Amino acid sequence: IPPDLRFEVASLKPSEPGGRGGGIRPAPGGMRYLANNCPIKLMIQVAYRVKAEQIIGGPGWLDTDRFDLDAKAEKSSSAGELHVMLMNMLVDRMQLKFHHEKKEMRMYALTVDKSGPKVTPHEAANAGEPWIDIATEKFLHLKMKATCAPMDYFAFRMSQLMDLPVVDLTNLPGGYDFNLEFTRELPPGFPEGGKINGEDPDTSGPTVYAAVKQQLGLELKAQRGPVEVIVIDHAERPTGN
């Protein structure tokens, strides 16, 4: 992917006060990236595929101020191309300067289990876009469907669901198709005997650790180790368009 790709037009402006919720995502069709009521730090997390704790330094408004983004590509583009455009837009609009470092921290190492991987290499004939659909069938029960997903992308999507960054140490090349179903732990602070829609929460089914091992032939293990972090050296608050 050419590193200098840019959106054809991009509107990045402060959100209306009092907005609720918020997020950022590429729109279907490969033409646009949209965000509403979204902190710049979250945009950086998405652009560089890191967790919040992997971004160090920078002014406080990166966390607190919220922005709306409507960015349009010149032509239908891949997810990877839109990603590069998002990175370049943030650098251009905020005079963003940063460098990468490795920092020792708690993380989950994603490795291949001794039984060997059970993921299916995606056929190159129909390369397609790397993507992972995540559906919550019911409270705590997640289904992931991966298409052409490289392991580092899977690690990033798992990081979003876990309490620590997930680091890909599998050394598996290329993209993979697989399904993963697991049951999340009850959220911290969930009251003893608490109900969901009047019923006891269903905690049956494999944990994420068991499911990754049984269904994918991989292993997730909490440990300390070097994790790539982004250190922000300079950022200016984006002005209008």
Coordinates of N, CA and C in Angstrom, one line a residue:
I1 N 0.9 -1.2 0.0 CA 0.0 0.0 0.0 C 0.9 1.2 0.0
P2 N 0.7 2.2 -0.9 CA 1.5 3.4 -1.0 C 1.4 4.2 0.4
P3 N 2.5 4.6 1.0 CA 2.4 5.2 2.3 C 1.9 6.6 2.2
D4 N 1.7 7.2 1.0 CA 1.3 8.6 0.9 C -0.1 8.8 0.5
L5 N -0.9 7.8 0.6 CA -2.4 7.9 0.3 C -3.0 8.9 1.1
R6 N -3.9 9.7 0.5 CA -4.7 10.8 1.3 C -6.1 10.7 0.9
F7 N -7.0 11.1 1.9 CA -8.4 11.2 1.5 C -8.5 12.4 0.5
E8 N -9.5 12.3 -0.4 CA -9.8 13.4 -1.3 C -10.3 14.6 -0.5
V9 N -11.2 14.4 0.4 CA -11.7 15.5 1.2 C -11.9 14.9 2.6
A10 N -11.6 15.7 3.7 CA -11.8 15.3 5.0 C -12.3 16.4 5.9
S11 N -13.4 16.3 6.5 CA -13.9 17.3 7.5 C -13.7 16.7 8.9
L12 N -12.9 17.4 9.7 CA -12.6 17.1 11.1 C -12.9 18.3 11.9
K13 N -14.0 18.2 12.7 CA -14.4 19.4 13.5 C -14.9 19.0 14.9
P14 N -14.8 19.9 15.8 CA -15.3 19.6 17.2 C -16.7 19.2 17.2
S15 N -17.0 18.2 18.0 CA -18.4 17.7 18.1 C -19.3 18.7 18.8
E16 N -20.6 18.7 18.6 CA -21.5 19.5 19.3 C -21.4 19.1 20.8
P17 N -21.5 20.1 21.7 CA -21.4 19.7 23.2 C -22.6 18.9 23.6
G18 N -22.4 18.0 24.6 CA -23.5 17.2 25.1 C -23.8 16.0 24.3
G19 N -23.0 15.6 23.3 CA -23.2 14.4 22.5 C -23.0 13.2 23.3
R20 N -23.7 12.1 23.0 CA -23.5 10.9 23.8 C -22.9 9.8 22.9
G21 N -22.3 8.8 23.5 CA -21.7 7.7 22.7 C -20.6 8.2 21.8
G22 N -20.4 7.5 20.8 CA -19.4 8.0 19.8 C -18.5 6.8 19.4
G23 N -17.9 6.9 18.2 CA -17.0 5.9 17.7 C -16.5 6.3 16.4
I24 N -15.7 5.4 15.8 CA -15.1 5.6 14.5 C -15.1 4.3 13.7
R25 N -15.4 4.4 12.4 CA -15.4 3.2 11.6 C -15.3 3.5 10.1
P26 N -14.8 2.6 9.3 CA -14.9 2.8 7.8 C -16.4 2.5 7.5
A27 N -17.0 3.3 6.6 CA -18.3 3.1 6.1 C -18.3 2.0 5.1
P28 N -19.4 1.2 4.9 CA -19.5 0.2 3.9 C -19.2 0.8 2.5
G29 N -18.6 0.1 1.6 CA -18.4 0.6 0.3 C -17.0 1.1 0.0
G30 N -16.2 1.2 1.1 CA -14.7 1.5 0.9 C -14.4 2.9 0.4
M31 N -15.4 3.8 0.7 CA -15.2 5.2 0.2 C -14.9 6.2 1.4
R32 N -15.4 5.9 2.6 CA -15.4 6.9 3.6 C -15.0 6.3 5.0
Y33 N -14.5 7.2 5.8 CA -14.2 6.9 7.2 C -15.0 7.9 8.0
L34 N -15.8 7.4 8.9 CA -16.7 8.3 9.7 C -16.4 8.2 11.2
A35 N -16.5 9.3 11.9 CA -16.4 9.3 13.4 C -17.3 10.3 13.9
N36 N -17.9 10.0 15.1 CA -18.8 11.0 15.7 C -18.5 11.0 17.2
N37 N -18.4 12.2 17.8 CA -18.2 12.4 19.2 C -17.0 11.5 19.7
C38 N -15.9 11.6 18.9 CA -14.8 10.6 19.1 C -13.5 11.4 19.6
P39 N -12.9 11.0 20.7 CA -11.6 11.6 21.1 C -10.5 11.2 20.1
I40 N -9.6 12.2 19.9 CA -8.5 11.9 18.9 C -7.7 10.7 19.4
K41 N -7.6 10.5 20.7 CA -6.8 9.3 21.1 C -7.4 8.0 20.6
L42 N -8.7 8.0 20.6 CA -9.4 6.7 20.0 C -9.1 6.6 18.5
M43 N -9.1 7.8 17.8 CA -8.7 7.7 16.4 C -7.3 7.2 16.2
I44 N -6.4 7.6 17.1 CA -5.0 7.2 17.0 C -4.9 5.7 17.3
Q45 N -5.7 5.2 18.3 CA -5.8 3.8 18.6 C -6.2 3.0 17.4
V46 N -7.2 3.4 16.7 CA -7.8 2.7 15.6 C -6.8 2.7 14.4
A47 N -6.2 3.9 14.2 CA -5.3 4.1 13.0 C -4.0 3.2 13.2
Y48 N -3.5 3.1 14.4 CA -2.3 2.4 14.6 C -2.5 1.1 15.3
R49 N -3.7 0.7 15.5 CA -4.1 -0.6 16.1 C -3.4 -0.9 17.4
V50 N -3.6 0.0 18.4 CA -3.1 -0.2 19.7 C -4.1 0.1 20.8
K51 N -3.9 -0.3 22.0 CA -4.8 0.0 23.1 C -4.4 1.3 23.7
A52 N -5.3 1.9 24.5 CA -5.0 3.3 25.0 C -3.7 3.3 25.8
E53 N -3.4 2.2 26.6 CA -2.2 2.2 27.4 C -0.9 2.1 26.6
Q54 N -1.1 1.9 25.2 CA 0.1 1.8 24.4 C 0.4 3.2 23.7
I55 N -0.4 4.2 24.1 CA -0.1 5.6 23.7 C 0.4 6.4 24.9
I56 N 1.6 7.0 24.8 CA 2.2 7.6 25.9 C 2.4 9.1 25.5
G57 N 2.2 10.0 26.5 CA 2.5 11.4 26.3 C 1.4 12.1 25.5
G58 N 1.7 13.3 25.1 CA 0.7 14.1 24.3 C -0.2 14.9 25.3
P59 N -0.8 16.0 24.7 CA -1.6 16.9 25.5 C -2.9 16.2 26.0
G60 N -3.5 16.7 27.1 CA -4.7 16.1 27.7 C -5.9 16.1 26.8
W61 N -6.0 17.1 25.9 CA -7.2 17.2 25.1 C -7.3 16.0 24.1
L62 N -6.2 15.3 23.9 CA -6.4 14.1 23.1 C -7.4 13.1 23.6
D63 N -7.5 13.1 25.0 CA -8.5 12.2 25.7 C -9.8 12.9 25.8
T64 N -9.8 14.2 26.1 CA -11.1 14.8 26.6 C -11.9 15.5 25.4
D65 N -11.3 16.1 24.5 CA -12.0 16.8 23.4 C -12.5 15.8 22.4
R66 N -13.7 16.0 21.9 CA -14.4 15.1 21.0 C -14.6 15.7 19.6
F67 N -14.4 14.9 18.6 CA -14.5 15.4 17.2 C -15.4 14.5 16.3
D68 N -15.9 15.1 15.3 CA -16.6 14.4 14.2 C -15.7 14.4 13.0
L69 N -15.7 13.3 12.3 CA -14.9 13.1 11.1 C -15.8 12.6 10.0
D70 N -15.7 13.2 8.8 CA -16.3 12.7 7.6 C -15.3 12.8 6.5
A71 N -14.6 11.7 6.2 CA -13.5 11.7 5.2 C -13.9 10.8 4.1
K72 N -13.6 11.3 2.9 CA -14.0 10.6 1.6 C -12.8 10.3 0.8
A73 N -12.7 9.1 0.3 CA -11.6 8.7 -0.6 C -12.0 9.1 -2.0
E74 N -11.0 9.2 -2.9 CA -11.3 9.5 -4.3 C -12.0 8.4 -5.0
K75 N -11.7 7.1 -4.6 CA -12.3 6.0 -5.2 C -12.4 4.9 -4.2
S76 N -13.2 3.9 -4.5 CA -13.4 2.8 -3.5 C -12.0 2.2 -3.2
S77 N -11.8 2.0 -1.9 CA -10.4 1.6 -1.4 C -10.5 0.5 -0.4
S78 N -9.4 -0.2 -0.3 CA -9.4 -1.3 0.7 C -9.4 -0.8 2.1
A79 N -9.6 -1.7 3.1 CA -9.6 -1.3 4.5 C -8.1 -0.8 4.8
G80 N -7.1 -1.5 4.3 CA -5.7 -1.1 4.5 C -5.4 0.3 3.9
E81 N -6.0 0.6 2.7 CA -5.7 1.9 2.1 C -6.4 3.0 3.0
L82 N -7.6 2.7 3.4 CA -8.4 3.7 4.2 C -7.6 4.0 5.5
H83 N -7.0 2.9 6.0 CA -6.2 3.0 7.3 C -5.0 4.0 7.1
V84 N -4.3 3.8 6.0 CA -3.2 4.7 5.7 C -3.7 6.1 5.6
M85 N -4.8 6.3 4.9 CA -5.4 7.7 4.7 C -5.7 8.3 6.1
L86 N -6.2 7.5 7.0 CA -6.6 7.9 8.3 C -5.3 8.4 9.1
M87 N -4.3 7.6 9.0 CA -3.0 7.9 9.6 C -2.5 9.3 9.1
N88 N -2.5 9.4 7.8 CA -1.9 10.6 7.2 C -2.8 11.8 7.5
M89 N -4.1 11.6 7.6 CA -5.0 12.8 7.9 C -4.7 13.3 9.3
L90 N -4.5 12.3 10.3 CA -4.1 12.7 11.7 C -2.8 13.5 11.7
V91 N -1.8 13.0 11.0 CA -0.5 13.6 10.9 C -0.6 15.0 10.3
D92 N -1.4 15.1 9.2 CA -1.5 16.4 8.5 C -2.2 17.4 9.4
R93 N -3.4 17.0 9.9 CA -4.3 18.0 10.6 C -3.7 18.5 11.9
M94 N -2.9 17.6 12.6 CA -2.5 17.9 14.0 C -1.0 18.1 14.1
Q95 N -0.3 18.2 12.9 CA 1.2 18.2 12.9 C 1.7 17.2 13.9
L96 N 1.0 16.0 13.8 CA 1.3 14.9 14.8 C 2.7 14.3 14.5
K97 N 3.5 14.3 15.6 CA 4.8 13.7 15.5 C 4.9 12.7 16.7
F98 N 5.5 11.5 16.4 CA 5.6 10.5 17.4 C 6.7 9.5 17.0
H99 N 7.1 8.7 18.0 CA 8.0 7.6 17.7 C 7.6 6.4 18.4
H100 N 8.1 5.2 17.9 CA 7.8 3.9 18.5 C 8.8 3.5 19.5
E101 N 8.4 2.9 20.6 CA 9.4 2.3 21.5 C 8.8 1.0 22.0
K102 N 9.7 0.2 22.5 CA 9.2 -1.0 23.2 C 9.2 -0.8 24.7
K103 N 8.1 -1.1 25.3 CA 8.0 -0.9 26.8 C 7.6 -2.2 27.5
E104 N 8.3 -2.5 28.5 CA 8.0 -3.8 29.3 C 6.7 -3.5 30.0
M105 N 5.7 -4.4 29.8 CA 4.4 -4.2 30.5 C 3.7 -5.6 30.5
R106 N 2.6 -5.7 31.2 CA 1.8 -6.9 31.2 C 1.1 -7.0 29.9
M107 N 1.0 -8.1 29.4 CA 0.4 -8.4 28.1 C 0.0 -9.8 28.0
Y108 N -0.8 -10.1 26.9 CA -1.1 -11.5 26.6 C -0.3 -11.8 25.3
A109 N 0.5 -12.9 25.4 CA 1.3 -13.4 24.3 C 0.4 -14.4 23.5
L110 N 0.2 -14.1 22.2 CA -0.5 -15.0 21.3 C 0.5 -15.9 20.6
T111 N 0.5 -17.2 20.9 CA 1.4 -18.1 20.3 C 0.7 -19.3 19.7
V112 N 1.4 -20.1 19.0 CA 0.9 -21.4 18.4 C 0.9 -22.4 19.5
D113 N -0.2 -23.1 19.8 CA -0.2 -24.2 20.7 C 0.6 -25.4 20.2
K114 N 1.1 -26.2 21.2 CA 2.0 -27.3 20.8 C 1.2 -28.3 19.8
S115 N -0.1 -28.3 19.9 CA -0.9 -29.2 19.0 C -0.9 -28.7 17.5
G116 N -0.4 -27.4 17.3 CA -0.4 -26.8 16.0 C -1.6 -26.0 15.6
P117 N -1.5 -25.1 14.7 CA -2.7 -24.2 14.4 C -3.8 -24.9 13.7
K118 N -5.0 -24.4 14.0 CA -6.2 -25.0 13.4 C -6.9 -23.9 12.5
V119 N -6.2 -22.9 12.2 CA -6.8 -21.8 11.3 C -6.6 -22.1 9.9
T120 N -7.5 -21.7 9.0 CA -7.4 -22.0 7.6 C -6.8 -20.9 6.8
P121 N -5.6 -21.1 6.1 CA -5.1 -20.0 5.3 C -6.1 -19.6 4.2
H122 N -6.3 -18.3 4.1 CA -7.3 -17.7 3.1 C -6.7 -17.9 1.7
E123 N -7.6 -18.4 0.8 CA -7.1 -18.7 -0.6 C -6.8 -17.4 -1.3
A124 N -5.6 -17.3 -1.8 CA -5.1 -16.0 -2.4 C -6.0 -15.7 -3.6
A125 N -6.6 -16.6 -4.2 CA -7.4 -16.3 -5.5 C -8.5 -15.3 -5.2
N126 N -9.0 -15.3 -4.0 CA -10.0 -14.2 -3.7 C -9.6 -13.5 -2.4
A127 N -8.5 -12.7 -2.6 CA -7.8 -12.2 -1.4 C -8.8 -11.5 -0.5
G128 N -9.7 -10.6 -1.0 CA -10.6 -10.0 -0.1 C -10.0 -9.1 1.0
E129 N -10.9 -8.5 1.8 CA -10.4 -7.6 2.8 C -10.2 -8.4 4.1
P130 N -9.2 -8.1 4.9 CA -9.1 -8.7 6.2 C -10.2 -8.1 7.1
W131 N -11.0 -9.0 7.7 CA -12.1 -8.5 8.5 C -12.4 -9.5 9.6
I132 N -12.9 -9.0 10.7 CA -13.4 -9.9 11.8 C -14.7 -9.4 12.2
D133 N -15.8 -10.1 12.0 CA -17.1 -9.8 12.5 C -17.2 -10.3 14.0
I134 N -17.7 -9.4 14.9 CA -17.9 -9.9 16.2 C -19.3 -9.7 16.6
A135 N -20.0 -10.8 16.9 CA -21.4 -10.7 17.3 C -21.6 -11.2 18.7
T136 N -22.4 -10.5 19.5 CA -22.8 -10.9 20.8 C -24.1 -11.5 20.7
E137 N -24.1 -12.9 20.8 CA -25.4 -13.6 20.6 C -26.3 -13.3 21.8
K138 N -25.7 -13.3 23.0 CA -26.4 -12.8 24.2 C -25.3 -12.4 25.2
F139 N -25.7 -11.8 26.3 CA -24.8 -11.3 27.3 C -23.6 -12.2 27.5
L140 N -22.4 -11.8 27.4 CA -21.2 -12.6 27.6 C -20.8 -13.5 26.5
H141 N -21.7 -13.9 25.6 CA -21.4 -14.9 24.6 C -21.0 -14.2 23.3
L142 N -19.8 -14.4 22.9 CA -19.3 -13.8 21.6 C -19.0 -14.8 20.6
K143 N -19.3 -14.4 19.3 CA -18.9 -15.1 18.1 C -18.0 -14.3 17.2
M144 N -16.9 -14.8 16.9 CA -16.0 -14.0 15.9 C -15.9 -14.8 14.6
K145 N -16.1 -14.1 13.5 CA -15.9 -14.8 12.2 C -14.8 -14.0 11.5
A146 N -13.7 -14.6 11.2 CA -12.6 -13.9 10.6 C -12.4 -14.3 9.2
T147 N -12.2 -13.3 8.3 CA -12.0 -13.6 6.9 C -10.7 -12.9 6.5
C148 N -9.7 -13.7 6.0 CA -8.4 -13.2 5.5 C -7.7 -12.4 6.5
A149 N -7.9 -12.8 7.8 CA -7.3 -12.0 8.9 C -5.9 -12.4 9.2
P150 N -4.9 -11.4 9.1 CA -3.6 -11.7 9.6 C -3.6 -11.8 11.1
M151 N -2.6 -12.5 11.6 CA -2.6 -12.7 13.1 C -2.4 -11.4 13.9
D152 N -1.6 -10.5 13.3 CA -1.5 -9.2 14.1 C -2.8 -8.5 14.1
Y153 N -3.6 -8.6 13.1 CA -4.9 -8.0 13.2 C -5.8 -8.7 14.2
F154 N -5.8 -10.0 14.2 CA -6.5 -10.8 15.2 C -6.1 -10.3 16.6
A155 N -4.8 -10.2 16.8 CA -4.3 -9.8 18.1 C -4.8 -8.4 18.5
F156 N -4.9 -7.5 17.5 CA -5.4 -6.1 17.8 C -6.9 -6.2 18.2
R157 N -7.7 -7.0 17.4 CA -9.1 -7.1 17.8 C -9.3 -7.8 19.1
M158 N -8.5 -8.8 19.4 CA -8.6 -9.4 20.8 C -8.2 -8.4 21.9
S159 N -7.2 -7.5 21.6 CA -6.8 -6.5 22.6 C -8.0 -5.6 23.0
Q160 N -8.8 -5.4 22.0 CA -10.0 -4.5 22.3 C -11.0 -5.2 23.3
L161 N -10.9 -6.5 23.3 CA -11.9 -7.2 24.2 C -11.2 -7.6 25.5
M162 N -9.9 -7.5 25.6 CA -9.2 -8.0 26.8 C -8.8 -6.8 27.6
D163 N -8.3 -7.2 28.8 CA -7.9 -6.1 29.7 C -6.4 -5.7 29.5
L164 N -5.7 -6.4 28.7 CA -4.3 -6.1 28.4 C -4.0 -6.2 26.9
P165 N -3.0 -5.5 26.4 CA -2.7 -5.7 25.0 C -2.4 -7.1 24.6
V166 N -2.7 -7.5 23.4 CA -2.4 -8.9 22.9 C -1.3 -8.7 21.9
V167 N -0.2 -9.4 22.0 CA 0.9 -9.3 21.1 C 1.0 -10.6 20.3
D168 N 1.1 -10.4 19.0 CA 1.2 -11.6 18.1 C 2.6 -12.1 18.1
L169 N 2.8 -13.3 18.6 CA 4.1 -14.0 18.6 C 4.0 -15.3 17.9
T170 N 3.0 -15.5 17.0 CA 2.7 -16.8 16.3 C 3.7 -17.0 15.2
N171 N 4.2 -15.9 14.5 CA 5.0 -16.1 13.3 C 4.3 -16.7 12.2
L172 N 2.9 -16.7 12.2 CA 2.1 -17.3 11.1 C 1.9 -16.2 10.0
P173 N 2.4 -16.4 8.8 CA 2.3 -15.4 7.7 C 0.9 -15.4 7.1
G174 N 0.6 -14.3 6.4 CA -0.7 -14.3 5.6 C -1.9 -14.1 6.4
G175 N -3.1 -14.3 5.7 CA -4.4 -14.1 6.3 C -5.1 -15.4 6.5
Y176 N -6.0 -15.5 7.4 CA -6.7 -16.7 7.8 C -8.2 -16.6 8.0
D177 N -8.9 -17.6 7.7 CA -10.3 -17.7 7.9 C -10.6 -18.6 9.2
F178 N -11.4 -18.2 10.1 CA -11.7 -19.0 11.2 C -12.9 -18.4 12.0
N179 N -13.5 -19.3 12.8 CA -14.6 -18.9 13.7 C -14.1 -19.2 15.1
L180 N -14.5 -18.3 16.0 CA -14.2 -18.4 17.4 C -15.4 -18.1 18.3
E181 N -15.8 -19.0 19.2 CA -16.9 -18.7 20.1 C -16.4 -18.9 21.5
F182 N -16.7 -17.9 22.3 CA -16.3 -18.1 23.7 C -17.2 -17.2 24.6
T183 N -17.1 -17.5 25.9 CA -17.9 -16.8 26.9 C -17.0 -15.8 27.7
R184 N -17.3 -14.6 27.7 CA -16.5 -13.6 28.5 C -16.8 -13.8 30.0
E185 N -15.9 -13.3 30.8 CA -16.1 -13.2 32.2 C -17.1 -12.1 32.6
L186 N -17.7 -12.3 33.7 CA -18.6 -11.2 34.2 C -17.8 -9.9 34.3
P187 N -18.3 -8.8 34.0 CA -17.6 -7.5 34.1 C -17.2 -7.2 35.5
P188 N -16.1 -6.5 35.8 CA -15.7 -6.2 37.1 C -16.8 -5.4 37.8
G189 N -17.0 -5.7 39.1 CA -18.1 -5.0 39.8 C -19.5 -5.5 39.6
F190 N -19.6 -6.6 38.7 CA -21.0 -7.1 38.5 C -21.5 -7.7 39.9
P191 N -22.7 -7.3 40.3 CA -23.1 -7.6 41.7 C -23.3 -9.1 41.8
E192 N -23.0 -9.6 43.0 CA -23.2 -11.0 43.4 C -24.7 -11.3 43.2
G193 N -25.1 -12.3 42.4 CA -26.5 -12.6 42.3 C -27.2 -11.7 41.3
G194 N -26.4 -10.9 40.6 CA -27.0 -9.9 39.7 C -27.8 -10.6 38.5
K195 N -28.8 -9.9 38.0 CA -29.6 -10.5 36.9 C -29.4 -9.6 35.6
I196 N -29.6 -10.3 34.5 CA -29.7 -9.6 33.2 C -31.0 -9.9 32.6
N197 N -31.8 -8.8 32.4 CA -33.2 -8.9 31.9 C -34.0 -9.9 32.8
G198 N -33.7 -9.8 34.1 CA -34.5 -10.7 35.1 C -34.0 -12.1 35.2
E199 N -32.9 -12.5 34.5 CA -32.4 -13.8 34.5 C -31.0 -13.9 35.0
D200 N -30.6 -15.0 35.6 CA -29.1 -15.2 35.9 C -28.3 -15.1 34.6
P201 N -27.2 -14.5 34.6 CA -26.3 -14.5 33.4 C -25.8 -15.9 33.1
D202 N -25.8 -16.2 31.9 CA -25.4 -17.6 31.4 C -23.9 -17.6 31.2
T203 N -23.2 -18.2 32.2 CA -21.7 -18.2 32.1 C -21.2 -19.5 31.5
S204 N -22.1 -20.3 30.9 CA -21.6 -21.6 30.4 C -20.8 -21.4 29.1
G205 N -20.1 -22.4 28.7 CA -19.3 -22.2 27.4 C -17.8 -22.0 27.8
P206 N -17.0 -22.2 26.8 CA -15.5 -22.1 27.0 C -15.1 -20.6 27.3
T207 N -14.1 -20.5 28.2 CA -13.4 -19.2 28.3 C -12.7 -18.8 27.1
V208 N -12.3 -17.6 26.9 CA -11.5 -17.2 25.8 C -10.2 -18.0 25.6
Y209 N -9.6 -18.3 26.8 CA -8.3 -19.0 26.7 C -8.5 -20.4 26.2
A210 N -9.6 -21.1 26.7 CA -9.9 -22.5 26.3 C -10.3 -22.5 24.8
A211 N -11.1 -21.5 24.4 CA -11.6 -21.5 23.0 C -10.5 -21.2 22.0
V212 N -9.6 -20.3 22.4 CA -8.5 -20.0 21.4 C -7.6 -21.3 21.2
K213 N -7.5 -22.1 22.3 CA -6.7 -23.3 22.3 C -7.4 -24.4 21.5
Q214 N -8.7 -24.6 21.9 CA -9.4 -25.7 21.3 C -9.8 -25.5 19.8
Q215 N -10.3 -24.2 19.6 CA -10.9 -24.0 18.3 C -9.8 -23.5 17.2
L216 N -8.8 -22.8 17.7 CA -7.8 -22.2 16.8 C -6.4 -22.8 16.8
G217 N -6.2 -23.6 17.9 CA -4.8 -24.2 18.0 C -3.8 -23.2 18.4
L218 N -4.2 -22.1 19.1 CA -3.3 -21.0 19.5 C -3.4 -20.9 21.0
E219 N -2.5 -20.1 21.6 CA -2.5 -20.0 23.1 C -2.4 -18.5 23.4
L220 N -3.2 -18.1 24.4 CA -3.2 -16.7 25.0 C -2.7 -16.9 26.4
K221 N -1.5 -16.2 26.7 CA -0.9 -16.4 28.0 C -0.5 -15.0 28.5
A222 N -1.0 -14.7 29.8 CA -0.6 -13.4 30.4 C 0.8 -13.5 30.9
Q223 N 1.6 -12.5 30.6 CA 3.0 -12.4 31.0 C 3.5 -11.0 30.9
R224 N 4.7 -10.7 31.4 CA 5.3 -9.5 31.1 C 6.2 -9.6 29.9
G225 N 6.3 -8.5 29.1 CA 7.1 -8.6 27.9 C 7.1 -7.3 27.2
P226 N 8.0 -7.2 26.2 CA 8.1 -5.9 25.4 C 6.8 -5.7 24.6
V227 N 6.2 -4.6 24.7 CA 5.0 -4.2 23.9 C 5.3 -2.9 23.2
E228 N 5.0 -2.9 21.9 CA 5.2 -1.7 21.1 C 4.3 -0.5 21.6
V229 N 4.9 0.6 21.9 CA 4.1 1.8 22.3 C 4.4 2.9 21.4
I230 N 3.4 3.9 21.3 CA 3.6 5.1 20.5 C 3.8 6.2 21.5
V231 N 4.9 6.9 21.3 CA 5.2 8.1 22.2 C 4.9 9.3 21.4
I232 N 4.0 10.1 21.9 CA 3.6 11.3 21.1 C 4.5 12.5 21.5
D233 N 5.2 13.0 20.5 CA 6.2 14.1 20.7 C 5.6 15.5 20.5
H234 N 4.5 15.5 19.6 CA 3.9 16.8 19.3 C 2.6 16.6 18.7
A235 N 1.6 17.4 19.1 CA 0.3 17.4 18.5 C -0.4 18.8 18.7
E236 N -1.0 19.3 17.7 CA -1.7 20.6 17.7 C -3.2 20.3 17.6
R237 N -4.0 21.0 18.3 CA -5.4 20.8 18.2 C -5.9 21.1 16.8
P238 N -6.6 20.2 16.2 CA -7.0 20.5 14.8 C -8.0 21.7 14.7
T239 N -7.7 22.6 13.7 CA -8.6 23.7 13.5 C -9.6 23.2 12.5
G240 N -10.6 24.0 12.1 CA -11.6 23.6 11.1 C -11.1 22.8 10.0
N241 N -11.7 22.9 8.8 CA -11.2 22.0 7.7 C -10.2 22.7 6.9

